[in-house]
Tab-separated table of C-alpha atoms in Angstrom:
chain	number	residue	atom	x	y	z
G	1	UNK	CA	17.793	-19.596	14.154
G	2	UNK	CA	21.373	-22.200	15.684
G	3	UNK	CA	22.193	-22.245	11.841
G	4	UNK	CA	22.416	-18.943	10.698
G	5	UNK	CA	26.060	-17.216	10.454
G	6	UNK	CA	27.091	-14.566	11.346
G	7	UNK	CA	29.278	-12.720	8.890
G	8	UNK	CA	32.245	-9.820	10.025
G	9	UNK	CA	30.147	-7.335	7.849
G	10	UNK	CA	27.116	-8.691	10.061
G	11	UNK	CA	29.135	-8.161	13.790
G	12	UNK	CA	30.013	-4.653	12.778
G	13	UNK	CA	26.299	-4.008	12.037
G	14	UNK	CA	25.147	-5.428	15.588
G	15	UNK	CA	28.008	-4.063	17.188
G	16	UNK	CA	26.324	-0.905	16.386
G	17	UNK	CA	23.288	0.917	18.523
G	18	UNK	CA	20.723	0.441	16.380
G	19	UNK	CA	22.064	-3.284	16.125
G	20	UNK	CA	22.513	-3.590	19.707
G	21	UNK	CA	18.428	-2.602	19.584
G	22	UNK	CA	17.211	-4.170	16.958
G	23	UNK	CA	18.835	-7.780	18.692
G	24	UNK	CA	16.938	-7.337	22.187
G	25	UNK	CA	14.398	-5.462	20.992
G	26	UNK	CA	12.148	-8.802	21.149
G	27	UNK	CA	13.233	-12.346	22.216
G	28	UNK	CA	13.785	-14.780	21.637
G	29	UNK	CA	17.013	-12.454	20.229
G	30	UNK	CA	17.738	-13.550	16.236
G	31	UNK	CA	19.878	-12.676	15.633
G	32	UNK	CA	19.542	-12.760	11.677
G	33	UNK	CA	16.771	-10.888	11.479
G	34	UNK	CA	18.532	-8.054	13.849
G	35	UNK	CA	20.758	-7.591	10.942
G	36	UNK	CA	18.418	-8.324	8.344
G	37	UNK	CA	16.194	-4.947	10.420
G	38	UNK	CA	19.155	-3.160	10.529
G	39	UNK	CA	19.714	-3.462	6.440
G	40	UNK	CA	16.638	-2.991	5.921
G	41	UNK	CA	16.735	0.373	8.305
G	42	UNK	CA	19.472	1.743	5.895
G	43	UNK	CA	18.057	0.460	2.483
G	44	UNK	CA	14.708	2.778	3.466
G	45	UNK	CA	16.614	5.521	4.720
G	46	UNK	CA	18.363	6.182	1.486
G	47	UNK	CA	14.278	5.427	-0.528
G	48	UNK	CA	12.803	8.208	1.476
G	49	UNK	CA	16.235	10.846	0.209
G	50	UNK	CA	15.031	10.190	-2.216
G	51	UNK	CA	10.790	10.430	-2.193
G	52	UNK	CA	12.126	13.907	-0.196
G	53	UNK	CA	13.855	14.226	-4.122
G	54	UNK	CA	10.787	13.255	-6.366
G	55	UNK	CA	8.135	15.963	-3.773
G	56	UNK	CA	10.370	18.503	-4.876
G	57	UNK	CA	9.935	18.072	-7.851
G	58	UNK	CA	6.651	17.353	-7.964
G	59	UNK	CA	6.173	21.035	-6.038
G	60	UNK	CA	8.308	21.955	-8.636
G	61	UNK	CA	6.806	21.196	-11.802
G	62	UNK	CA	3.540	21.482	-10.761
G	63	UNK	CA	2.410	17.854	-10.865
G	64	UNK	CA	-0.015	16.278	-9.815
G	65	UNK	CA	0.087	12.138	-8.296
G	66	UNK	CA	-2.331	9.210	-7.262
G	67	UNK	CA	-0.835	5.759	-5.716
G	68	UNK	CA	-3.044	3.698	-4.569
G	69	UNK	CA	-2.387	0.705	-2.613
G	70	UNK	CA	-4.725	-2.275	-2.649
G	71	UNK	CA	-4.117	-5.672	-1.171
G	72	UNK	CA	-6.193	-8.386	1.599
G	73	UNK	CA	-6.765	-7.052	4.267
G	74	UNK	CA	-4.374	-7.189	6.851
G	75	UNK	CA	-0.975	-6.777	4.156
G	76	UNK	CA	0.133	-4.097	5.395
G	77	UNK	CA	-1.414	-1.002	3.038
G	78	UNK	CA	-0.906	1.520	6.090
G	79	UNK	CA	2.312	0.782	7.021
G	80	UNK	CA	3.758	1.052	3.645
G	81	UNK	CA	2.221	4.196	3.262
G	82	UNK	CA	3.528	5.523	6.018
G	83	UNK	CA	6.913	4.846	6.028
G	84	UNK	CA	6.666	6.104	2.233
G	85	UNK	CA	5.442	9.480	3.771
G	86	UNK	CA	6.978	10.016	6.683
G	87	UNK	CA	10.208	12.005	5.773
G	88	UNK	CA	7.977	14.385	3.506
G	89	UNK	CA	6.672	17.610	3.197
G	90	UNK	CA	3.112	17.159	4.402
G	91	UNK	CA	1.992	20.272	3.153
G	92	UNK	CA	1.914	18.501	-0.570
G	93	UNK	CA	0.305	15.323	0.330
G	94	UNK	CA	-2.499	12.688	1.806
G	95	UNK	CA	-3.769	10.033	2.851
G	96	UNK	CA	-7.447	8.933	2.011
G	97	UNK	CA	-9.037	5.878	3.744
G	98	UNK	CA	-12.362	7.073	2.487
G	99	UNK	CA	-14.476	5.414	5.516
G	100	UNK	CA	-18.207	3.545	4.086
G	101	UNK	CA	-20.243	6.243	1.066
G	102	UNK	CA	-22.894	8.521	3.046
G	103	UNK	CA	-27.046	8.278	1.837
G	104	UNK	CA	-26.228	11.570	-0.725
G	105	UNK	CA	-22.931	9.764	-1.818
G	106	UNK	CA	-24.628	6.299	-2.660
G	107	UNK	CA	-26.939	8.588	-4.672
G	108	UNK	CA	-23.700	10.445	-6.665
G	109	UNK	CA	-22.035	8.337	-9.853
G	110	UNK	CA	-19.553	5.767	-7.745
G	111	UNK	CA	-16.435	7.810	-9.174
G	112	UNK	CA	-17.697	11.418	-7.479
G	113	UNK	CA	-16.156	10.652	-3.558
G	114	UNK	CA	-12.658	9.865	-5.247
G	115	UNK	CA	-12.156	12.301	-8.312
G	116	UNK	CA	-12.818	14.804	-4.457
G	117	UNK	CA	-10.141	13.768	-2.878
G	118	UNK	CA	-7.345	13.970	-6.573
G	119	UNK	CA	-4.369	15.906	-5.945
G	120	UNK	CA	-3.705	20.069	-6.789
G	121	UNK	CA	-0.691	20.982	-8.579
G	122	UNK	CA	2.384	19.637	-6.031
G	123	UNK	CA	1.306	17.102	-3.980
G	124	UNK	CA	0.657	13.741	-4.118
G	125	UNK	CA	-2.159	11.763	-2.754
G	126	UNK	CA	-2.404	8.308	-1.702
G	127	UNK	CA	-5.662	6.302	-1.682
G	128	UNK	CA	-5.358	3.182	1.632
G	129	UNK	CA	-7.883	1.314	-0.381
G	130	UNK	CA	-9.784	3.088	-3.325
G	131	UNK	CA	-12.441	3.510	-6.542
G	132	UNK	CA	-11.701	-0.555	-6.597
G	133	UNK	CA	-13.645	-0.895	-3.603
G	134	UNK	CA	-16.229	-1.940	-5.989
G	135	UNK	CA	-14.258	-4.407	-8.105
G	136	UNK	CA	-13.657	-6.921	-4.898
G	137	UNK	CA	-14.215	-5.843	-1.352
G	138	UNK	CA	-17.861	-4.311	-2.625
G	139	UNK	CA	-19.160	-7.433	-4.874
G	140	UNK	CA	-17.498	-10.653	-2.327
G	141	UNK	CA	-19.654	-9.253	0.894
G	142	UNK	CA	-22.496	-8.504	-0.950
G	143	UNK	CA	-22.350	-4.808	-0.441
G	144	UNK	CA	-23.229	-3.281	-4.010
G	145	UNK	CA	-25.232	-5.418	-6.087
G	146	UNK	CA	-24.366	-7.623	-9.890
G	147	UNK	CA	-25.198	-4.998	-11.497
G	148	UNK	CA	-23.737	-1.583	-9.694
G	149	UNK	CA	-20.425	-4.406	-9.888
G	150	UNK	CA	-20.834	-5.312	-13.465
G	151	UNK	CA	-21.684	-0.731	-14.586
G	152	UNK	CA	-17.789	-0.460	-11.946
G	153	UNK	CA	-16.192	-3.378	-14.462
G	154	UNK	CA	-16.811	-1.436	-17.664
G	155	UNK	CA	-16.033	2.103	-16.324
G	156	UNK	CA	-13.134	1.897	-14.539
G	157	UNK	CA	-10.374	1.482	-17.371
G	158	UNK	CA	-12.202	5.160	-19.826
G	159	UNK	CA	-11.860	6.328	-15.992
G	160	UNK	CA	-8.177	6.077	-15.057
G	161	UNK	CA	-7.761	7.222	-19.479
G	162	UNK	CA	-9.208	10.129	-18.539
G	163	UNK	CA	-7.576	10.383	-15.067
G	164	UNK	CA	-4.392	10.285	-17.121
G	165	UNK	CA	-4.985	11.580	-19.957
G	166	UNK	CA	-5.737	14.954	-17.321
G	167	UNK	CA	-1.731	14.752	-16.483
G	168	UNK	CA	-2.267	13.011	-13.394
G	169	UNK	CA	0.187	10.189	-12.940
G	170	UNK	CA	-1.578	7.050	-11.422
G	171	UNK	CA	0.060	4.736	-9.802
G	172	UNK	CA	-1.684	1.325	-8.743
G	173	UNK	CA	0.310	-1.147	-6.538
G	174	UNK	CA	-1.396	-4.403	-4.534
G	175	UNK	CA	-0.147	-6.168	-1.739
G	176	UNK	CA	0.059	-10.396	-1.132
G	177	UNK	CA	0.260	-12.016	1.391
G	178	UNK	CA	-0.765	-15.759	1.876
G	179	UNK	CA	-3.487	-17.177	3.298
G	180	UNK	CA	-1.662	-18.724	6.184
G	181	UNK	CA	0.231	-14.798	6.329
G	182	UNK	CA	-2.773	-13.266	7.259
G	183	UNK	CA	-4.453	-14.952	9.389
G	184	UNK	CA	-1.489	-15.400	11.560
G	185	UNK	CA	-1.716	-11.124	11.430
G	186	UNK	CA	-5.638	-10.688	12.517
G	187	UNK	CA	-4.558	-12.862	15.570
G	188	UNK	CA	-1.765	-10.484	16.545
G	189	UNK	CA	-3.670	-8.077	16.141
G	190	UNK	CA	-6.685	-9.079	18.140
G	191	UNK	CA	-4.250	-9.963	20.602
G	192	UNK	CA	-2.445	-6.532	20.767
G	193	UNK	CA	-5.088	-3.430	22.360
G	194	UNK	CA	-3.235	-1.326	21.170
G	195	UNK	CA	-4.016	-2.135	17.569
G	196	UNK	CA	-7.558	-4.420	17.852
G	197	UNK	CA	-9.596	-1.299	16.842
G	198	UNK	CA	-8.255	-2.535	13.242
G	199	UNK	CA	-10.282	-5.631	12.805
G	200	UNK	CA	-13.643	-5.020	11.236
G	201	UNK	CA	-16.570	-7.192	10.894
G	202	UNK	CA	-15.272	-7.569	7.065
G	203	UNK	CA	-11.610	-9.001	8.747
G	204	UNK	CA	-13.517	-11.519	10.654
G	205	UNK	CA	-14.847	-12.626	7.693
G	206	UNK	CA	-11.298	-12.426	5.452
G	207	UNK	CA	-10.164	-16.381	5.849
G	208	UNK	CA	-12.945	-17.398	5.242
G	209	UNK	CA	-14.605	-15.715	2.457
G	210	UNK	CA	-10.604	-16.330	0.870
G	211	UNK	CA	-11.107	-18.142	-1.775
G	212	UNK	CA	-14.114	-15.912	-2.852
G	213	UNK	CA	-11.434	-12.396	-2.939
G	214	UNK	CA	-9.529	-14.522	-5.002
G	215	UNK	CA	-12.070	-15.326	-7.875
G	216	UNK	CA	-12.828	-11.189	-7.014
G	217	UNK	CA	-9.478	-10.486	-7.248
G	218	UNK	CA	-7.904	-11.765	-10.522
G	219	UNK	CA	-10.920	-10.766	-12.857
G	220	UNK	CA	-9.811	-6.909	-11.851
G	221	UNK	CA	-6.486	-8.026	-12.782
G	222	UNK	CA	-8.074	-9.729	-16.501
G	223	UNK	CA	-10.238	-6.881	-16.307
G	224	UNK	CA	-7.511	-3.929	-16.214
G	225	UNK	CA	-4.341	-5.892	-18.266
G	226	UNK	CA	-4.384	-3.787	-21.149
G	227	UNK	CA	-5.633	-0.825	-18.987
G	228	UNK	CA	-3.756	2.767	-18.754
G	229	UNK	CA	-2.669	1.589	-15.854
G	230	UNK	CA	-0.670	-1.675	-14.857
G	231	UNK	CA	-1.027	-3.048	-11.022
G	232	UNK	CA	2.426	-3.464	-9.553
G	233	UNK	CA	2.054	-6.313	-7.374
G	234	UNK	CA	4.120	-6.689	-4.489
G	235	UNK	CA	4.929	-9.949	-2.703
G	236	UNK	CA	3.840	-8.564	0.979
G	237	UNK	CA	4.380	-11.848	3.835
G	238	UNK	CA	8.067	-10.074	4.489
G	239	UNK	CA	6.629	-5.933	5.693
G	240	UNK	CA	10.527	-5.034	5.401
G	241	UNK	CA	10.848	-6.126	2.001
G	242	UNK	CA	7.256	-5.382	0.763
G	243	UNK	CA	7.571	-1.982	1.322
G	244	UNK	CA	11.070	-1.292	-0.025
G	245	UNK	CA	9.439	-3.030	-3.107
G	246	UNK	CA	6.577	-0.461	-3.153
G	247	UNK	CA	8.943	2.787	-2.300
G	248	UNK	CA	11.139	1.543	-5.176
G	249	UNK	CA	8.047	0.933	-7.373
G	250	UNK	CA	7.154	4.432	-6.749
G	251	UNK	CA	10.473	6.048	-7.473
G	252	UNK	CA	10.619	3.818	-10.650
G	253	UNK	CA	7.294	5.157	-11.473
G	254	UNK	CA	7.613	8.714	-12.154
G	255	UNK	CA	10.353	10.121	-14.077
G	256	UNK	CA	11.211	12.747	-11.671
G	257	UNK	CA	14.254	14.347	-12.646
G	258	UNK	CA	17.239	12.074	-9.520
G	259	UNK	CA	19.614	15.852	-9.489
G	260	UNK	CA	17.093	18.512	-8.126
G	261	UNK	CA	18.488	20.022	-5.717
G	262	UNK	CA	16.813	19.895	-2.161
């Protein structure tokens, strides 16, 4: 921290209300972090304006958009979705984070409960975990049989082909963090009374099953690499950078009319 040389621009940033708040909100004070955070806030605001434009275009054109977020536990999927949706019209988007299947759902075609959540015209749906649970989380934790896993892997590319051929725009984001960063975030969650509810039995085992997760994750990428919707892998060890990268990817993936007046 002591080696950080402030530029004239940095000093201007720190002399604003936002800069001072960023600097003094956390101890020990960190000049570099404070400058970085203010710059992130500025970038985020600009990107959120573009997201409003994207949504306005989607509503006007009757577009249907699905964005799925996958990644390891504590990779920051929920936080990224919150930043993406905090400024757009709540009547035209939904965040879907499905609980474990009910008894009825367990007897249905695996994809059925996800299809029920698909967007109508002019709507964006954000999946905080998706049908890809069956590619990684379920087999790693013994929540599905090997046969169910194989069936899913054989069907997923065709399923997504059907989605996109029906006119839905599909964006797939995978947030990647290191084992050390995941351990650090779990520790923060355990020590924060406002976040402790986030820790699940699956999370508790995530570190010891790290290599098994890696194996299934790589299989998932290999199986779907020739599918209609490719994965965007986002390095998410730094949450702020990951959020900016995720928004940029969504904006680049959907050919919305940038000149549309909002």
